[in-house]
Amino acid sequence: MYAALQRCRRARQRWSALRGATITEIYEGTLDIRRLVMTRGGNGLR
């Protein structure tokens, strides 16, 4: 079990930068969607 925990920790350290990039991409995507909705007519309901 200890070896599995060590591998998980190493993987998290190695890939943490990619995780941050993914979160930024998702956040920016939601802002773009929000802008589109606002420009198309207020609340976006039809």
mmCIF file of N, CA and C in Angstrom:
data_model
loop_
_atom_site.group_PDB
_atom_site.id
_atom_site.type_symbol
_atom_site.label_atom_id
_atom_site.label_comp_id
_atom_site.label_asym_id
_atom_site.label_seq_id
_atom_site.Cartn_x
_atom_site.Cartn_y
_atom_site.Cartn_z
ATOM 1 N N MET A 1 0.823 -1.188 0.000
ATOM 2 C CA MET A 1 0.000 0.000 0.000
ATOM 3 C C MET A 1 0.869 1.254 0.000
ATOM 4 N N TYR A 2 1.963 1.219 0.718
ATOM 5 C CA TYR A 2 2.841 2.388 0.776
ATOM 6 C C TYR A 2 3.393 2.729 -0.604
ATOM 7 N N ALA A 3 3.735 1.713 -1.379
ATOM 8 C CA ALA A 3 4.269 1.947 -2.727
ATOM 9 C C ALA A 3 3.227 2.613 -3.619
ATOM 10 N N ALA A 4 1.976 2.211 -3.474
ATOM 11 C CA ALA A 4 0.907 2.821 -4.277
ATOM 12 C C ALA A 4 0.735 4.292 -3.915
ATOM 13 N N LEU A 5 0.811 4.608 -2.641
ATOM 14 C CA LEU A 5 0.699 6.006 -2.209
ATOM 15 C C LEU A 5 1.854 6.839 -2.750
ATOM 16 N N GLN A 6 3.043 6.275 -2.734
ATOM 17 C CA GLN A 6 4.208 6.984 -3.267
ATOM 18 C C GLN A 6 4.031 7.269 -4.759
ATOM 19 N N ARG A 7 3.544 6.286 -5.500
ATOM 20 C CA ARG A 7 3.325 6.488 -6.937
ATOM 21 C C ARG A 7 2.288 7.576 -7.189
ATOM 22 N N CYS A 8 1.232 7.578 -6.397
ATOM 23 C CA CYS A 8 0.200 8.610 -6.551
ATOM 24 C C CYS A 8 0.769 9.991 -6.268
ATOM 25 N N ARG A 9 1.560 10.109 -5.236
ATOM 26 C CA ARG A 9 2.170 11.407 -4.905
ATOM 27 C C ARG A 9 3.080 11.890 -6.027
ATOM 28 N N ARG A 10 3.893 10.980 -6.564
ATOM 29 C CA ARG A 10 4.784 11.366 -7.660
ATOM 30 C C ARG A 10 3.998 11.797 -8.894
ATOM 31 N N ALA A 11 2.955 11.072 -9.196
ATOM 32 C CA ALA A 11 2.132 11.419 -10.364
ATOM 33 C C ALA A 11 1.474 12.782 -10.172
ATOM 34 N N ARG A 12 0.989 13.046 -8.968
ATOM 35 C CA ARG A 12 0.368 14.351 -8.703
ATOM 36 C C ARG A 12 1.369 15.471 -8.858
ATOM 37 N N GLN A 13 2.566 15.287 -8.368
ATOM 38 C CA GLN A 13 3.597 16.319 -8.501
ATOM 39 C C GLN A 13 3.955 16.534 -9.961
ATOM 40 N N ARG A 14 4.054 15.465 -10.702
ATOM 41 C CA ARG A 14 4.459 15.541 -12.101
ATOM 42 C C ARG A 14 3.394 16.204 -12.966
ATOM 43 N N TRP A 15 2.143 15.921 -12.693
ATOM 44 C CA TRP A 15 1.061 16.382 -13.563
ATOM 45 C C TRP A 15 0.286 17.565 -13.000
ATOM 46 N N SER A 16 0.711 18.136 -11.899
ATOM 47 C CA SER A 16 -0.042 19.237 -11.295
ATOM 48 C C SER A 16 -0.099 20.454 -12.211
ATOM 49 N N ALA A 17 0.929 20.697 -12.990
ATOM 50 C CA ALA A 17 0.917 21.836 -13.911
ATOM 51 C C ALA A 17 -0.150 21.642 -14.983
ATOM 52 N N LEU A 18 -0.301 20.434 -15.479
ATOM 53 C CA LEU A 18 -1.334 20.161 -16.484
ATOM 54 C C LEU A 18 -2.725 20.307 -15.893
ATOM 55 N N ARG A 19 -2.875 19.899 -14.643
ATOM 56 C CA ARG A 19 -4.169 20.038 -13.986
ATOM 57 C C ARG A 19 -4.549 21.505 -13.892
ATOM 58 N N GLY A 20 -3.593 22.358 -13.526
ATOM 59 C CA GLY A 20 -3.848 23.788 -13.456
ATOM 60 C C GLY A 20 -4.204 24.368 -14.807
ATOM 61 N N ALA A 21 -3.550 23.905 -15.846
ATOM 62 C CA ALA A 21 -3.854 24.394 -17.192
ATOM 63 C C ALA A 21 -5.258 23.987 -17.606
ATOM 64 N N THR A 22 -5.670 22.788 -17.249
ATOM 65 C CA THR A 22 -7.015 22.327 -17.590
ATOM 66 C C THR A 22 -8.065 23.147 -16.871
ATOM 67 N N ILE A 23 -7.847 23.429 -15.598
ATOM 68 C CA ILE A 23 -8.801 24.231 -14.833
ATOM 69 C C ILE A 23 -8.918 25.617 -15.435
ATOM 70 N N THR A 24 -7.808 26.209 -15.826
ATOM 71 C CA THR A 24 -7.837 27.529 -16.451
ATOM 72 C C THR A 24 -8.619 27.488 -17.752
ATOM 73 N N GLU A 25 -8.410 26.450 -18.537
ATOM 74 C CA GLU A 25 -9.113 26.316 -19.815
ATOM 75 C C GLU A 25 -10.617 26.192 -19.597
ATOM 76 N N ILE A 26 -11.036 25.398 -18.626
ATOM 77 C CA ILE A 26 -12.461 25.241 -18.334
ATOM 78 C C ILE A 26 -13.042 26.568 -17.871
ATOM 79 N N TYR A 27 -12.338 27.277 -16.995
ATOM 80 C CA TYR A 27 -12.817 28.553 -16.479
ATOM 81 C C TYR A 27 -12.972 29.559 -17.608
ATOM 82 N N GLU A 28 -11.981 29.637 -18.477
ATOM 83 C CA GLU A 28 -12.053 30.570 -19.601
ATOM 84 C C GLU A 28 -13.186 30.194 -20.538
ATOM 85 N N GLY A 29 -13.426 28.928 -20.725
ATOM 86 C CA GLY A 29 -14.520 28.479 -21.582
ATOM 87 C C GLY A 29 -15.873 28.902 -21.049
ATOM 88 N N THR A 30 -16.067 28.807 -19.727
ATOM 89 C CA THR A 30 -17.347 29.212 -19.156
ATOM 90 C C THR A 30 -17.544 30.707 -19.270
ATOM 91 N N LEU A 31 -16.481 31.477 -19.175
ATOM 92 C CA LEU A 31 -16.608 32.924 -19.353
ATOM 93 C C LEU A 31 -17.018 33.258 -20.780
ATOM 94 N N ASP A 32 -16.452 32.544 -21.746
ATOM 95 C CA ASP A 32 -16.825 32.766 -23.148
ATOM 96 C C ASP A 32 -18.301 32.448 -23.370
ATOM 97 N N ILE A 33 -18.771 31.350 -22.802
ATOM 98 C CA ILE A 33 -20.179 30.978 -22.943
ATOM 99 C C ILE A 33 -21.067 32.043 -22.310
ATOM 100 N N ARG A 34 -20.679 32.523 -21.148
ATOM 101 C CA ARG A 34 -21.464 33.560 -20.469
ATOM 102 C C ARG A 34 -21.540 34.823 -21.322
ATOM 103 N N ARG A 35 -20.436 35.196 -21.941
ATOM 104 C CA ARG A 35 -20.434 36.380 -22.811
ATOM 105 C C ARG A 35 -21.372 36.194 -23.994
ATOM 106 N N LEU A 36 -21.331 35.017 -24.605
ATOM 107 C CA LEU A 36 -22.219 34.742 -25.734
ATOM 108 C C LEU A 36 -23.686 34.836 -25.325
ATOM 109 N N VAL A 37 -24.013 34.279 -24.182
ATOM 110 C CA VAL A 37 -25.396 34.314 -23.704
ATOM 111 C C VAL A 37 -25.834 35.749 -23.467
ATOM 112 N N MET A 38 -24.974 36.548 -22.869
ATOM 113 C CA MET A 38 -25.329 37.934 -22.569
ATOM 114 C C MET A 38 -25.522 38.748 -23.846
ATOM 115 N N THR A 39 -24.703 38.496 -24.859
ATOM 116 C CA THR A 39 -24.819 39.281 -26.086
ATOM 117 C C THR A 39 -26.005 38.843 -26.937
ATOM 118 N N ARG A 40 -26.501 37.644 -26.714
ATOM 119 C CA ARG A 40 -27.614 37.144 -27.531
ATOM 120 C C ARG A 40 -28.985 37.515 -26.981
ATOM 121 N N GLY A 41 -29.039 38.170 -25.864
ATOM 122 C CA GLY A 41 -30.372 38.575 -25.417
ATOM 123 C C GLY A 41 -30.597 38.490 -23.924
ATOM 124 N N GLY A 42 -29.685 38.981 -23.171
ATOM 125 C CA GLY A 42 -29.918 39.057 -21.731
ATOM 126 C C GLY A 42 -29.656 37.755 -21.017
ATOM 127 N N ASN A 43 -30.727 37.047 -20.669
ATOM 128 C CA ASN A 43 -30.553 35.857 -19.845
ATOM 129 C C ASN A 43 -30.403 34.577 -20.657
ATOM 130 N N GLY A 44 -30.555 34.629 -21.956
ATOM 131 C CA GLY A 44 -30.344 33.465 -22.803
ATOM 132 C C GLY A 44 -31.522 32.521 -22.889
ATOM 133 N N LEU A 45 -32.640 32.849 -22.236
ATOM 134 C CA LEU A 45 -33.816 31.985 -22.296
ATOM 135 C C LEU A 45 -34.612 32.269 -23.558
ATOM 136 N N ARG A 46 -35.179 31.242 -24.120
ATOM 137 C CA ARG A 46 -35.998 31.405 -25.335
ATOM 138 C C ARG A 46 -37.352 30.790 -25.118
#
